[in-house]
Amino acid sequence: MRPEHERLAHAASLMAGAAAGAAVLGLVRVPAGVLIGSVLGSALVNRSRLVEGGPRSAPRAVRICGLALLGCTVATQIDAETVDGLLRIWAPLLAGVALLLVADVVLACLLVLRYRVDVVTAVLACAPGGFSAISGVADEMGAQLGVVIAVHTVRILTVVLLVLPVLITLARAL
């Protein structure tokens, strides 16, 4: 198979895996199921197509289109009410962000010093942010994408599947 056909087939198989995973976890109503399912579906497809040296990355065009779609999705959720709400809570918001960043720096330092992870990978693995956005930045900056994705996947799964149900249960009890 010619290289351009192989890249196209790889991109198509990744998208099919993402769609299948998103559909399955979305239909069974797993919290954040579409996101988690698309990651797991693509990962399974990619793992089954291993080449020498490890899994293949998605073609650049697929990554760029994905990030552009993510940007569009996020932008459509910002309105005047959202901005007004942020302006009303600016002080505690900034305090929370500062505390989160301090914790992230401490964790990144631990990854660098204890586990010999490179600085860029450690910072992006510990950085607050959306899974897709951080993964895109990590890929562009040449970080060890597997490490960044693994840390953020554990974070998202922990929050969505463990912490969120506990917080909802506590809120209903009050």
PDB file of C-alpha atoms in Angstrom:
ATOM      1  CA  MET A   1       0.000   0.000   0.000  1.00  0.00           C
ATOM      2  CA  ARG A   2       1.335   3.450  -0.883  1.00  0.00           C
ATOM      3  CA  PRO A   3       2.289   5.670   2.078  1.00  0.00           C
ATOM      4  CA  GLU A   4      -0.459   8.256   1.435  1.00  0.00           C
ATOM      5  CA  HIS A   5      -3.098   5.505   1.225  1.00  0.00           C
ATOM      6  CA  GLU A   6      -1.730   3.954   4.394  1.00  0.00           C
ATOM      7  CA  ARG A   7      -1.952   7.295   6.248  1.00  0.00           C
ATOM      8  CA  LEU A   8      -5.516   7.805   5.035  1.00  0.00           C
ATOM      9  CA  ALA A   9      -6.507   4.280   6.083  1.00  0.00           C
ATOM     10  CA  HIS A  10      -4.909   4.857   9.487  1.00  0.00           C
ATOM     11  CA  ALA A  11      -6.779   8.152   9.956  1.00  0.00           C
ATOM     12  CA  ALA A  12     -10.063   6.529   8.927  1.00  0.00           C
ATOM     13  CA  SER A  13      -9.557   3.618  11.310  1.00  0.00           C
ATOM     14  CA  LEU A  14      -8.771   5.999  14.182  1.00  0.00           C
ATOM     15  CA  MET A  15     -11.937   7.995  13.471  1.00  0.00           C
ATOM     16  CA  ALA A  16     -14.006   4.798  13.261  1.00  0.00           C
ATOM     17  CA  GLY A  17     -12.585   3.603  16.578  1.00  0.00           C
ATOM     18  CA  ALA A  18     -13.322   6.986  18.151  1.00  0.00           C
ATOM     19  CA  ALA A  19     -16.893   6.970  16.844  1.00  0.00           C
ATOM     20  CA  ALA A  20     -17.510   3.411  18.052  1.00  0.00           C
ATOM     21  CA  GLY A  21     -16.098   4.080  21.524  1.00  0.00           C
ATOM     22  CA  ALA A  22     -18.023   7.352  21.820  1.00  0.00           C
ATOM     23  CA  ALA A  23     -21.247   5.659  20.736  1.00  0.00           C
ATOM     24  CA  VAL A  24     -20.921   2.764  23.172  1.00  0.00           C
ATOM     25  CA  LEU A  25     -20.052   4.816  26.272  1.00  0.00           C
ATOM     26  CA  GLY A  26     -22.456   7.576  25.255  1.00  0.00           C
ATOM     27  CA  LEU A  27     -25.352   5.120  24.876  1.00  0.00           C
ATOM     28  CA  VAL A  28     -24.745   3.555  28.275  1.00  0.00           C
ATOM     29  CA  ARG A  29     -24.589   7.089  29.709  1.00  0.00           C
ATOM     30  CA  VAL A  30     -21.140   6.919  31.265  1.00  0.00           C
ATOM     31  CA  PRO A  31     -20.301  10.434  32.514  1.00  0.00           C
ATOM     32  CA  ALA A  32     -18.096  12.056  29.844  1.00  0.00           C
ATOM     33  CA  GLY A  33     -18.679   8.836  27.906  1.00  0.00           C
ATOM     34  CA  VAL A  34     -18.328  10.393  24.464  1.00  0.00           C
ATOM     35  CA  LEU A  35     -14.900  11.837  25.312  1.00  0.00           C
ATOM     36  CA  ILE A  36     -13.648   8.814  27.239  1.00  0.00           C
ATOM     37  CA  GLY A  37     -15.115   6.394  24.695  1.00  0.00           C
ATOM     38  CA  SER A  38     -13.539   8.164  21.748  1.00  0.00           C
ATOM     39  CA  VAL A  39     -10.136   8.076  23.442  1.00  0.00           C
ATOM     40  CA  LEU A  40     -10.456   4.400  24.339  1.00  0.00           C
ATOM     41  CA  GLY A  41     -11.811   3.452  20.890  1.00  0.00           C
ATOM     42  CA  SER A  42      -9.013   5.242  19.056  1.00  0.00           C
ATOM     43  CA  ALA A  43      -6.429   3.834  21.450  1.00  0.00           C
ATOM     44  CA  LEU A  44      -7.629   0.284  20.864  1.00  0.00           C
ATOM     45  CA  VAL A  45      -7.537   0.741  17.086  1.00  0.00           C
ATOM     46  CA  ASN A  46      -4.121   2.362  17.245  1.00  0.00           C
ATOM     47  CA  ARG A  47      -2.782  -0.367  19.513  1.00  0.00           C
ATOM     48  CA  SER A  48      -3.930  -2.986  17.051  1.00  0.00           C
ATOM     49  CA  ARG A  49      -1.980  -1.190  14.291  1.00  0.00           C
ATOM     50  CA  LEU A  50       1.358  -1.051  16.087  1.00  0.00           C
ATOM     51  CA  VAL A  51       4.411  -0.459  13.996  1.00  0.00           C
ATOM     52  CA  GLU A  52       8.009  -0.964  14.969  1.00  0.00           C
ATOM     53  CA  GLY A  53       8.745   1.245  17.948  1.00  0.00           C
ATOM     54  CA  GLY A  54       5.204   1.882  19.172  1.00  0.00           C
ATOM     55  CA  PRO A  55       1.776   3.183  18.269  1.00  0.00           C
ATOM     56  CA  ARG A  56       1.404   5.507  15.302  1.00  0.00           C
ATOM     57  CA  SER A  57       0.291   9.077  15.796  1.00  0.00           C
ATOM     58  CA  ALA A  58      -2.713  10.475  13.995  1.00  0.00           C
ATOM     59  CA  PRO A  59      -1.903  12.343  10.805  1.00  0.00           C
ATOM     60  CA  ARG A  60      -1.284  16.061  11.359  1.00  0.00           C
ATOM     61  CA  ALA A  61      -4.395  17.035   9.390  1.00  0.00           C
ATOM     62  CA  VAL A  62      -6.573  14.937  11.713  1.00  0.00           C
ATOM     63  CA  ARG A  63      -4.996  16.532  14.798  1.00  0.00           C
ATOM     64  CA  ILE A  64      -5.435  20.055  13.400  1.00  0.00           C
ATOM     65  CA  CYS A  65      -9.076  19.436  12.456  1.00  0.00           C
ATOM     66  CA  GLY A  66      -9.749  17.949  15.885  1.00  0.00           C
ATOM     67  CA  LEU A  67      -8.279  20.948  17.686  1.00  0.00           C
ATOM     68  CA  ALA A  68     -10.183  23.355  15.423  1.00  0.00           C
ATOM     69  CA  LEU A  69     -13.457  21.541  16.164  1.00  0.00           C
ATOM     70  CA  LEU A  70     -12.651  21.601  19.871  1.00  0.00           C
ATOM     71  CA  GLY A  71     -12.024  25.348  19.700  1.00  0.00           C
ATOM     72  CA  CYS A  72     -15.343  25.900  17.921  1.00  0.00           C
ATOM     73  CA  THR A  73     -17.197  23.796  20.476  1.00  0.00           C
ATOM     74  CA  VAL A  74     -15.708  25.698  23.398  1.00  0.00           C
ATOM     75  CA  ALA A  75     -16.228  29.117  21.818  1.00  0.00           C
ATOM     76  CA  THR A  76     -19.929  28.520  21.266  1.00  0.00           C
ATOM     77  CA  GLN A  77     -20.403  28.051  25.010  1.00  0.00           C
ATOM     78  CA  ILE A  78     -19.061  31.511  25.931  1.00  0.00           C
ATOM     79  CA  ASP A  79     -21.700  34.205  26.190  1.00  0.00           C
ATOM     80  CA  ALA A  80     -22.243  37.458  28.083  1.00  0.00           C
ATOM     81  CA  GLU A  81     -23.740  35.605  31.063  1.00  0.00           C
ATOM     82  CA  THR A  82     -20.604  33.442  31.323  1.00  0.00           C
ATOM     83  CA  VAL A  83     -18.317  36.469  31.224  1.00  0.00           C
ATOM     84  CA  ASP A  84     -20.470  38.302  33.821  1.00  0.00           C
ATOM     85  CA  GLY A  85     -20.342  35.243  36.075  1.00  0.00           C
ATOM     86  CA  LEU A  86     -16.549  35.098  35.847  1.00  0.00           C
ATOM     87  CA  LEU A  87     -16.270  38.797  36.641  1.00  0.00           C
ATOM     88  CA  ARG A  88     -18.404  38.333  39.780  1.00  0.00           C
ATOM     89  CA  ILE A  89     -16.159  35.572  41.139  1.00  0.00           C
ATOM     90  CA  TRP A  90     -12.779  36.850  39.922  1.00  0.00           C
ATOM     91  CA  ALA A  91     -11.078  36.915  43.360  1.00  0.00           C
ATOM     92  CA  PRO A  92     -11.847  33.339  44.481  1.00  0.00           C
ATOM     93  CA  LEU A  93     -11.292  32.175  40.911  1.00  0.00           C
ATOM     94  CA  LEU A  94      -7.787  33.645  40.813  1.00  0.00           C
ATOM     95  CA  ALA A  95      -7.036  32.259  44.286  1.00  0.00           C
ATOM     96  CA  GLY A  96      -8.165  28.799  43.220  1.00  0.00           C
ATOM     97  CA  VAL A  97      -6.105  28.955  40.032  1.00  0.00           C
ATOM     98  CA  ALA A  98      -3.034  30.071  42.014  1.00  0.00           C
ATOM     99  CA  LEU A  99      -3.406  27.175  44.474  1.00  0.00           C
ATOM    100  CA  LEU A 100      -3.918  24.729  41.633  1.00  0.00           C
ATOM    101  CA  LEU A 101      -0.826  25.991  39.835  1.00  0.00           C
ATOM    102  CA  VAL A 102       1.301  25.643  42.982  1.00  0.00           C
ATOM    103  CA  ALA A 103       0.122  22.040  43.378  1.00  0.00           C
ATOM    104  CA  ASP A 104       0.840  21.397  39.692  1.00  0.00           C
ATOM    105  CA  VAL A 105       4.374  22.793  39.954  1.00  0.00           C
ATOM    106  CA  VAL A 106       5.050  20.579  42.986  1.00  0.00           C
ATOM    107  CA  LEU A 107       3.765  17.506  41.131  1.00  0.00           C
ATOM    108  CA  ALA A 108       5.729  18.388  37.985  1.00  0.00           C
ATOM    109  CA  CYS A 109       8.904  18.759  40.073  1.00  0.00           C
ATOM    110  CA  LEU A 110       8.236  15.330  41.589  1.00  0.00           C
ATOM    111  CA  LEU A 111       7.927  13.799  38.125  1.00  0.00           C
ATOM    112  CA  VAL A 112      11.162  15.447  36.981  1.00  0.00           C
ATOM    113  CA  LEU A 113      13.249  14.734  40.068  1.00  0.00           C
ATOM    114  CA  ARG A 114      11.947  11.355  41.155  1.00  0.00           C
ATOM    115  CA  TYR A 115      10.903   9.755  37.876  1.00  0.00           C
ATOM    116  CA  ARG A 116      13.238  11.514  35.413  1.00  0.00           C
ATOM    117  CA  VAL A 117      10.400  12.773  33.202  1.00  0.00           C
ATOM    118  CA  ASP A 118      11.473  15.676  30.992  1.00  0.00           C
ATOM    119  CA  VAL A 119      10.312  19.132  32.140  1.00  0.00           C
ATOM    120  CA  VAL A 120       7.911  19.846  29.262  1.00  0.00           C
ATOM    121  CA  THR A 121       6.192  16.489  29.676  1.00  0.00           C
ATOM    122  CA  ALA A 122       5.985  16.871  33.459  1.00  0.00           C
ATOM    123  CA  VAL A 123       4.495  20.378  33.298  1.00  0.00           C
ATOM    124  CA  LEU A 124       1.905  19.396  30.693  1.00  0.00           C
ATOM    125  CA  ALA A 125       1.038  16.164  32.499  1.00  0.00           C
ATOM    126  CA  CYS A 126       0.310  18.119  35.677  1.00  0.00           C
ATOM    127  CA  ALA A 127      -1.197  21.228  34.079  1.00  0.00           C
ATOM    128  CA  PRO A 128      -4.852  21.914  34.665  1.00  0.00           C
ATOM    129  CA  GLY A 129      -6.890  21.919  31.535  1.00  0.00           C
ATOM    130  CA  GLY A 130      -9.032  19.952  29.186  1.00  0.00           C
ATOM    131  CA  PHE A 131      -7.778  16.613  28.020  1.00  0.00           C
ATOM    132  CA  SER A 132      -7.992  17.419  24.329  1.00  0.00           C
ATOM    133  CA  ALA A 133      -6.402  20.844  24.586  1.00  0.00           C
ATOM    134  CA  ILE A 134      -3.516  19.689  26.766  1.00  0.00           C
ATOM    135  CA  SER A 135      -2.927  16.669  24.508  1.00  0.00           C
ATOM    136  CA  GLY A 136      -2.811  18.938  21.462  1.00  0.00           C
ATOM    137  CA  VAL A 137      -0.338  21.297  23.113  1.00  0.00           C
ATOM    138  CA  ALA A 138       1.786  18.367  24.301  1.00  0.00           C
ATOM    139  CA  ASP A 139       1.912  16.966  20.787  1.00  0.00           C
ATOM    140  CA  GLU A 140       2.911  20.332  19.318  1.00  0.00           C
ATOM    141  CA  MET A 141       5.621  20.864  21.940  1.00  0.00           C
ATOM    142  CA  GLY A 142       7.175  17.424  21.508  1.00  0.00           C
ATOM    143  CA  ALA A 143       6.323  16.181  24.994  1.00  0.00           C
ATOM    144  CA  GLN A 144       6.031  12.472  25.715  1.00  0.00           C
ATOM    145  CA  LEU A 145       2.410  12.311  24.665  1.00  0.00           C
ATOM    146  CA  GLY A 146       1.788   8.906  26.241  1.00  0.00           C
ATOM    147  CA  VAL A 147       2.772  10.194  29.695  1.00  0.00           C
ATOM    148  CA  VAL A 148       0.652  13.344  29.369  1.00  0.00           C
ATOM    149  CA  ILE A 149      -2.361  11.396  28.122  1.00  0.00           C
ATOM    150  CA  ALA A 150      -2.012   8.727  30.804  1.00  0.00           C
ATOM    151  CA  VAL A 151      -1.897  11.263  33.650  1.00  0.00           C
ATOM    152  CA  HIS A 152      -4.863  13.241  32.300  1.00  0.00           C
ATOM    153  CA  THR A 153      -6.876  10.077  31.621  1.00  0.00           C
ATOM    154  CA  VAL A 154      -6.395   8.959  35.225  1.00  0.00           C
ATOM    155  CA  ARG A 155      -7.352  12.460  36.419  1.00  0.00           C
ATOM    156  CA  ILE A 156     -10.513  12.588  34.308  1.00  0.00           C
ATOM    157  CA  LEU A 157     -11.598   9.061  35.195  1.00  0.00           C
ATOM    158  CA  THR A 158     -10.999   9.748  38.891  1.00  0.00           C
ATOM    159  CA  VAL A 159     -12.991  12.970  38.841  1.00  0.00           C
ATOM    160  CA  VAL A 160     -15.840  11.707  36.665  1.00  0.00           C
ATOM    161  CA  LEU A 161     -16.243   8.189  38.021  1.00  0.00           C
ATOM    162  CA  LEU A 162     -15.249   8.628  41.684  1.00  0.00           C
ATOM    163  CA  VAL A 163     -15.228  12.223  42.904  1.00  0.00           C
ATOM    164  CA  LEU A 164     -18.262  13.524  41.004  1.00  0.00           C
ATOM    165  CA  PRO A 165     -20.674  10.814  42.224  1.00  0.00           C
ATOM    166  CA  VAL A 166     -19.515  11.396  45.824  1.00  0.00           C
ATOM    167  CA  LEU A 167     -19.981  15.174  45.524  1.00  0.00           C
ATOM    168  CA  ILE A 168     -23.430  14.751  43.959  1.00  0.00           C
ATOM    169  CA  THR A 169     -24.446  12.358  46.722  1.00  0.00           C
ATOM    170  CA  LEU A 170     -23.214  14.784  49.396  1.00  0.00           C
ATOM    171  CA  ALA A 171     -24.988  17.719  47.747  1.00  0.00           C
ATOM    172  CA  ARG A 172     -28.272  15.814  47.618  1.00  0.00           C
ATOM    173  CA  ALA A 173     -27.903  14.867  51.281  1.00  0.00           C
ATOM    174  CA  LEU A 174     -27.610  18.516  52.305  1.00  0.00           C
TER     175      LEU A 174
END
